[in-house]
Short mmCIF file of C-alpha atoms in Angstrom, two decimals:
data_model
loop_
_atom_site.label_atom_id
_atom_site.label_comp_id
_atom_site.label_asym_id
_atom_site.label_seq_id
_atom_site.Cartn_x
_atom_site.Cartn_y
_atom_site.Cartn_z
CA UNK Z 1240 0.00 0.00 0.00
CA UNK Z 1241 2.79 2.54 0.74
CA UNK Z 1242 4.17 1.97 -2.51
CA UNK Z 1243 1.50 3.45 -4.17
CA UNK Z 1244 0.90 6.28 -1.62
CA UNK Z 1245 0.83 9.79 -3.52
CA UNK Z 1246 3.02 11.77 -1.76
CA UNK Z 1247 3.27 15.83 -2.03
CA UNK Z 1248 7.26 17.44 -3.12
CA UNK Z 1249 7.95 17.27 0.05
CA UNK Z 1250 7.50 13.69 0.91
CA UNK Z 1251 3.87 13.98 3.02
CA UNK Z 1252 0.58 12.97 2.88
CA UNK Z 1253 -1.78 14.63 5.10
CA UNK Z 1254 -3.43 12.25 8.02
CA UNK Z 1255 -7.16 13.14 9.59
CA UNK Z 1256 -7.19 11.55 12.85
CA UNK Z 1257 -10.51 10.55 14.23
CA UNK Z 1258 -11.74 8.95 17.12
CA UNK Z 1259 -13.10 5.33 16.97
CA UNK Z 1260 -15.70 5.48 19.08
CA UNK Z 1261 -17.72 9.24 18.76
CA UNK Z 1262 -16.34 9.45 15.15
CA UNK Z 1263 -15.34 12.83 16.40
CA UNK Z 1264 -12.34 14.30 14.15
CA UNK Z 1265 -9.28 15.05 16.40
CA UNK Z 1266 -7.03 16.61 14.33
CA UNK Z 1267 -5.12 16.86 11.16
CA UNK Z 1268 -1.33 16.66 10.66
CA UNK Z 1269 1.06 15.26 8.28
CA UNK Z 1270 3.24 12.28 7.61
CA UNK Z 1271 6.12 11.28 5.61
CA UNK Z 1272 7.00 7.42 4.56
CA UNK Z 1273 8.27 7.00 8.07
CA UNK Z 1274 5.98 8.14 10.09
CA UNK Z 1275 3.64 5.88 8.52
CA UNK Z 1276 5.45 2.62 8.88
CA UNK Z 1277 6.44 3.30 12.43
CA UNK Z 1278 2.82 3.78 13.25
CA UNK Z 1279 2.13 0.37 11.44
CA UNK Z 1280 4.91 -0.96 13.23
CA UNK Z 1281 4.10 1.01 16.89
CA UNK Z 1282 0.33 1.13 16.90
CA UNK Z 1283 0.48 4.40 18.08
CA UNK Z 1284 0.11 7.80 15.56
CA UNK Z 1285 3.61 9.14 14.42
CA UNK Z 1286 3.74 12.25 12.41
CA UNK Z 1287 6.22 14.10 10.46
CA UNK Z 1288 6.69 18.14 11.91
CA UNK Z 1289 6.96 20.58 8.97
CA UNK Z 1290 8.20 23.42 11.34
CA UNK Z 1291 10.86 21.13 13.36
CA UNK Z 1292 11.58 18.64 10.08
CA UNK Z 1293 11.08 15.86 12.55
CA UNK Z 1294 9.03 13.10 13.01
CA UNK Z 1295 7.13 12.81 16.45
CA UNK Z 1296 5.02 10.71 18.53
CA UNK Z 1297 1.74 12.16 19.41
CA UNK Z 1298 1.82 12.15 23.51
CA UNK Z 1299 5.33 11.05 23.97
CA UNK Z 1300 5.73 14.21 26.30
CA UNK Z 1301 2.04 14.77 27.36
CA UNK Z 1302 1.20 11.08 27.62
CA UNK Z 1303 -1.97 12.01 25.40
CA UNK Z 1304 -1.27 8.76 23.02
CA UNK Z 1305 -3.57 7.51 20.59
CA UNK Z 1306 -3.74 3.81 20.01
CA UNK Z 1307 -4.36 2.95 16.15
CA UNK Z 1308 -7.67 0.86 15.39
CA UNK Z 1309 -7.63 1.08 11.55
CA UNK Z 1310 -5.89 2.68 8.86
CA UNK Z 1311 -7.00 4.23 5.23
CA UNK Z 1312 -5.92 5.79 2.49
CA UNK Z 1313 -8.63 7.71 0.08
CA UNK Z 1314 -9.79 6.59 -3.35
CA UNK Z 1315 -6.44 8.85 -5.00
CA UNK Z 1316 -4.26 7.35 -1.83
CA UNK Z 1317 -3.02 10.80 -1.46
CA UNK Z 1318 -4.28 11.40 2.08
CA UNK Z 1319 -5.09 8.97 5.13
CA UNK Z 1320 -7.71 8.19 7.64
CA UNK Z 1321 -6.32 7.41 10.85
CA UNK Z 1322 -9.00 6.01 13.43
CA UNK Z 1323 -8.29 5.77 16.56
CA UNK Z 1324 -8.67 5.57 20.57
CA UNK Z 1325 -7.50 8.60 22.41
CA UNK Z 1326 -5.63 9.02 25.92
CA UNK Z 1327 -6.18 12.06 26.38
CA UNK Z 1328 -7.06 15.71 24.53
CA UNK Z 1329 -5.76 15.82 20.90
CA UNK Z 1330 -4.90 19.08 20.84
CA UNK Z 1331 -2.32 20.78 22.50
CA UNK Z 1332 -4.96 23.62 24.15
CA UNK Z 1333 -7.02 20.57 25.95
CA UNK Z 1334 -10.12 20.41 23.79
CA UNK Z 1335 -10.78 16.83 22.37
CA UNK Z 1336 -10.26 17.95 19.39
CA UNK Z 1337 -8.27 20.52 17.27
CA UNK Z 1338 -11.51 21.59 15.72
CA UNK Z 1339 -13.62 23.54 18.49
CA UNK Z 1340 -13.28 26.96 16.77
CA UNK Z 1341 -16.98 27.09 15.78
CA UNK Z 1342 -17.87 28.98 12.46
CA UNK Z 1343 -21.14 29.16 13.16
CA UNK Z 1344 -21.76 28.95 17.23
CA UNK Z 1345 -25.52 28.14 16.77
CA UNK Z 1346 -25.29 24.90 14.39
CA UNK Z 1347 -23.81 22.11 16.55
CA UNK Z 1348 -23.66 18.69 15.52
CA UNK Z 1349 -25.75 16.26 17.04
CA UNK Z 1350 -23.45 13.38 15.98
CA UNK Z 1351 -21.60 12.63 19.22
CA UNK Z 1352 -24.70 13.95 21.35
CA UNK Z 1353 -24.83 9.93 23.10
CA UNK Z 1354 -21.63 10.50 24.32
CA UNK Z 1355 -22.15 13.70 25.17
CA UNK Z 1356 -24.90 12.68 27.88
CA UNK Z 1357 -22.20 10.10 28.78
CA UNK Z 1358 -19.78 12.85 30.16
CA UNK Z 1359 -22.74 14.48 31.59
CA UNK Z 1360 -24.10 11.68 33.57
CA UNK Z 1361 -20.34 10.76 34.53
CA UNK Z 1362 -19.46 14.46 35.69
CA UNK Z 1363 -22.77 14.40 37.77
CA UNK Z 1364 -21.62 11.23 39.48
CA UNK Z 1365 -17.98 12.69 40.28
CA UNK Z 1366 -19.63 16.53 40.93
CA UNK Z 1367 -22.91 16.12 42.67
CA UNK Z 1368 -25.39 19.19 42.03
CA UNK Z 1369 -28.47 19.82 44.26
CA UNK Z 1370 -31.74 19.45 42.33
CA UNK Z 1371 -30.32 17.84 38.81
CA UNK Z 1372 -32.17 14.72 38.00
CA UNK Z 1373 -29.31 12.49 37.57
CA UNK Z 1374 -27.49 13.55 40.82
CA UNK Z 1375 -31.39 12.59 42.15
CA UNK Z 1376 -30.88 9.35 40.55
CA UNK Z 1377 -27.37 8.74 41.54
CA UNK Z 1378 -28.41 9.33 45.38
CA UNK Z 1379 -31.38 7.05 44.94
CA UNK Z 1380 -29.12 4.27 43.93
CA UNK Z 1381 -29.27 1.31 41.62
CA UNK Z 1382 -33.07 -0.12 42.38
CA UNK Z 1383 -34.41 3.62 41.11
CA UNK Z 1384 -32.80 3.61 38.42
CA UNK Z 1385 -33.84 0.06 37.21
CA UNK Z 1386 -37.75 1.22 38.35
CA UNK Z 1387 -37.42 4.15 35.91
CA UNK Z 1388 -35.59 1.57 32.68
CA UNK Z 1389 -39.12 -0.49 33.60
CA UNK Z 1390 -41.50 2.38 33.41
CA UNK Z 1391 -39.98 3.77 30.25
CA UNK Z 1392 -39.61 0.03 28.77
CA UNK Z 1393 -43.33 -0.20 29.19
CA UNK Z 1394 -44.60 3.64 27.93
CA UNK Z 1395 -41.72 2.58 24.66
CA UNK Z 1396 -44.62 -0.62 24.30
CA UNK Z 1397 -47.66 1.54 25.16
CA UNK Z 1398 -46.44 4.26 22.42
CA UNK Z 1399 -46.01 1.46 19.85
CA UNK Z 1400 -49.05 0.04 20.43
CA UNK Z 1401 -51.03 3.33 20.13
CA UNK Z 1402 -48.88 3.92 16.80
CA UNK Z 1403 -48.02 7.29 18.40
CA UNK Z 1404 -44.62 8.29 16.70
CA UNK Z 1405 -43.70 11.29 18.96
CA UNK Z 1406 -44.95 9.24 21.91
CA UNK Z 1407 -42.69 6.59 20.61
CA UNK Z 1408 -39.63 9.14 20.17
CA UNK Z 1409 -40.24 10.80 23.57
CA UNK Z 1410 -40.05 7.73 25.23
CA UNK Z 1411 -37.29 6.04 23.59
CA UNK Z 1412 -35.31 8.54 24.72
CA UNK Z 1413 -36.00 8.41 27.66
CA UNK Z 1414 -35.22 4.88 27.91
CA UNK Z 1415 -31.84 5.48 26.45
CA UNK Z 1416 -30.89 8.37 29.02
CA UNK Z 1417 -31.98 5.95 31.81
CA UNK Z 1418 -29.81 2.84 30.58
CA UNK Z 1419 -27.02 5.37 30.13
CA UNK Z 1420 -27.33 5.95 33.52
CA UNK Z 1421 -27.15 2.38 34.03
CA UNK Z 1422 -24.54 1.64 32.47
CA UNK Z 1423 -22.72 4.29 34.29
CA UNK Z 1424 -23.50 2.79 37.49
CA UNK Z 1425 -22.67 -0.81 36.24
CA UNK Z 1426 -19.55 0.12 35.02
CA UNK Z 1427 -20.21 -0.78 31.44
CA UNK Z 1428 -19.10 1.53 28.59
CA UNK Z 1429 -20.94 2.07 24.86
CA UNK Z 1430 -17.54 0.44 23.60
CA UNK Z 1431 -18.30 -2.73 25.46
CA UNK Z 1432 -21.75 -2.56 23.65
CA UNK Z 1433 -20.42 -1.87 20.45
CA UNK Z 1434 -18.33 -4.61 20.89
CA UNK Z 1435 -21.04 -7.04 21.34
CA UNK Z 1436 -23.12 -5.66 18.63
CA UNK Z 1437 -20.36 -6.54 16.76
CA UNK Z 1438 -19.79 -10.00 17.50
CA UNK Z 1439 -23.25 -10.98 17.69
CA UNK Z 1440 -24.49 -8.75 13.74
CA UNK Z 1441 -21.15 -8.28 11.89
CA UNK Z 1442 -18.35 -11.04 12.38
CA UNK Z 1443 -20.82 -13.26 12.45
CA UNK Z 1444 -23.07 -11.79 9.01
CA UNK Z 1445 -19.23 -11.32 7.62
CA UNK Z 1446 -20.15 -10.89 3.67
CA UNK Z 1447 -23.82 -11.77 4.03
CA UNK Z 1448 -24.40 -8.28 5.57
#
């Protein structure tokens, strides 16, 4: 595959790192022949520095590392997709990601919005706030919470019954915020449910999907 890499004159290809799990884009560097086969070789991102000339391993000094998940180049294999799981921030500022200067401040993606909720529910856990539902929920303990995934379980049936499609949204939703909260308490991560989702619909579908 390298071999037929299209690098620019000066020996790079650019790289768009993105996280594995929100699908969140980190950031966006650049790497020469080298930096690609030591991250092949490493599992961990390597890039080449245009300002220093130097190659460099993302969170060698901040311990922000990025494991590598998958690797790919685009249809003209002159740039490449680097997916990932994150240590820590990607950018060098804190932020997740490199890209939190908002063009527009009132258009916000609703793409990572589940994990979103996920930091929510875990900062309420860790920072307690007087009257917030889920520090309610958190204080009630784990037989609440599995009271409420019941209720909403049933009112998910009732709205499908009644063939109530807003009903049905609303209560979904609801559903999925309690389970989140759930999972939180149970110690069980939207990675370990990907993972299963996986097993159970994809490896085992392999090219009968």
């Amino acid at each position: 595959m390298i071999d037929n890499v299209k690098f620019d004159d000066n020996g790079l290809i650019p790289a768009i790192v993105q996280d594995e799990v929100t699908g969140k884009v980190l950031m966006l560097a650049y790497m020469n022949e080298e930096a690609i086969e030591k991250t092949i070789a490493t599992n961990e991102t390597w890039f080449y520095s245009r300002s220093r000339k130097e190659l460099w391993n993302k969170g060698a000094t901040s311990g922000n590392k990025q494991t590598v998940k998958q690797m790919a180049f685009d249809c003209d294999q002159d740039a490449i997709l680097l997916t990932v799981h994150p240590k820590g921030p990607a950018c060098h500022t804190g932020e997740d990601s490199c890209f939190f200067n908002l063009v527009d401040t009132k258009k916000e993606t609703k793409q990572d919005v589940i994990h979103r909720i996920v930091d929510v529910i875990e900062h309420r856990r860790n920072n307690p706030v007087e009257g917030a539902y889920t520090t309610y929920l958190f204080r009630e303990g784990i037989d609440k919470v599995l009271k409420k995934v019941g209720e909403e379980t049933s009112e998910v049936i009732i709205g499908a019954k009644n063939n109530d499609k807003e009903e049905i949204q609303w209560e979904i939703a609801d559903l999925i915020y309690h389970t989140l909260v759930l999972m939180n308490m149970t110690d069980v991560s939207i990675g370990d449910i990907k993972d299963v989702l996986y097993e159970r619909h994809m490896e085992k579908q392999g090219d009968k999907q």
